[in-house]
Steps between C-alpha positions, in 0.01 A plus 500: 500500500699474800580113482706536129687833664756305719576269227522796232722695805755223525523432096555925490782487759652185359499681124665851692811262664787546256387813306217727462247260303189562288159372574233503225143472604265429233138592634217354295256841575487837413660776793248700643311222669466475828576140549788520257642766646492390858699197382723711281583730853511205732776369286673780430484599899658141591748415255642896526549458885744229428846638533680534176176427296447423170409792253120407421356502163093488391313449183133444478432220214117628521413182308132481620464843282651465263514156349521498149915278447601820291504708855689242690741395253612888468504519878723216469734673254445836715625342786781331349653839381390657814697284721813430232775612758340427796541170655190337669607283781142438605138466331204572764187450285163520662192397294421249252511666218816616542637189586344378170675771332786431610542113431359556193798570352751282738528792755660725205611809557609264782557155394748433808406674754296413848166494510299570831094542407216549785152599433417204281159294474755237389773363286478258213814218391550731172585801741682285718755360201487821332648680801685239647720775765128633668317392785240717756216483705175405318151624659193288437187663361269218728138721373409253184513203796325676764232614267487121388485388841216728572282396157558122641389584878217757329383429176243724500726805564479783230659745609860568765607812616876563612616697788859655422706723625451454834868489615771763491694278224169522292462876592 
């Protein structure tokens, strides 16, 4: 969390130089959570201590609920009326699915504007050419080669148990 705030921090102050700016942040879960809202707050808490910051915007693309193209392509159009007189100077997405979302249609309702994304397993060329403005901090889900590592070392293992939540981020 805390190594994506400075650079999030100095694209927010940046945005708020000439006049008060808009940041969207489209967050791939649903509110409510705890880990989603801790990131929503921690964001919110940084980018509002900036002096003349940007007025904030969220919207929750809830993709891993609700999946069927139907949902997200009237989301799409949703958002697109929402936003109509509002100019987005900045696109914080955090998740892959809403990442996917949004490249899937060329970044529409937001074809030209800035994309920073975090919270990512990773990024593929298609989302990379389809959002060619976006760039962010990727975090690496290293369990599938651990677990590999340990079938090599002990073949004979059946069964793993993880231990989580053992720091005050996990907490």
């Amino acid at each position: 969390v805390s190594s994506a705030l400075p650079l999030i921090l100095g694209i927010a102050c940046a945005a708020a130089a000439q006049e008060r700016r808009a940041i969207l942040s489209l967050v791939q879960g649903e509110p409510g959570k705890p880990w989603t809202d801790l990131l929503t707050r921690s964001f919110v808490e940084v980018v509002s201590s900036a002096a003349d910051s940007p007025a904030l915007y969220f919207e929750y693309v809830d993709a891993p609920r609700f999946q069927e193209p139907e949902y997200l392509e009237g989301l799409r159009d949703w958002l697109r009326f929402k936003y109509r007189r509002r100019r987005i100077d900045l696109l914080v997405v955090r998740g892959q699915e809403a990442l996917e979302f949004l490249a899937r249609a060329g970044g529409e309702p937001w074809r030209d504007t800035p994309v920073l994304y975090t919270d990512l397993a990773g990024i593929s060329r298609e989302i990379v050419e389809a959002l060619p403005k976006s760039g962010g901090v990727i975090n690496e889900d290293l369990a599938p080669d651990a677990l590999a590592v340990v079938k090599e070392l002990l073949p004979d293992t059946e069964r793993i148990a993880l231990v989580y939540g053992g720091t005050a981020t996990e907490k």
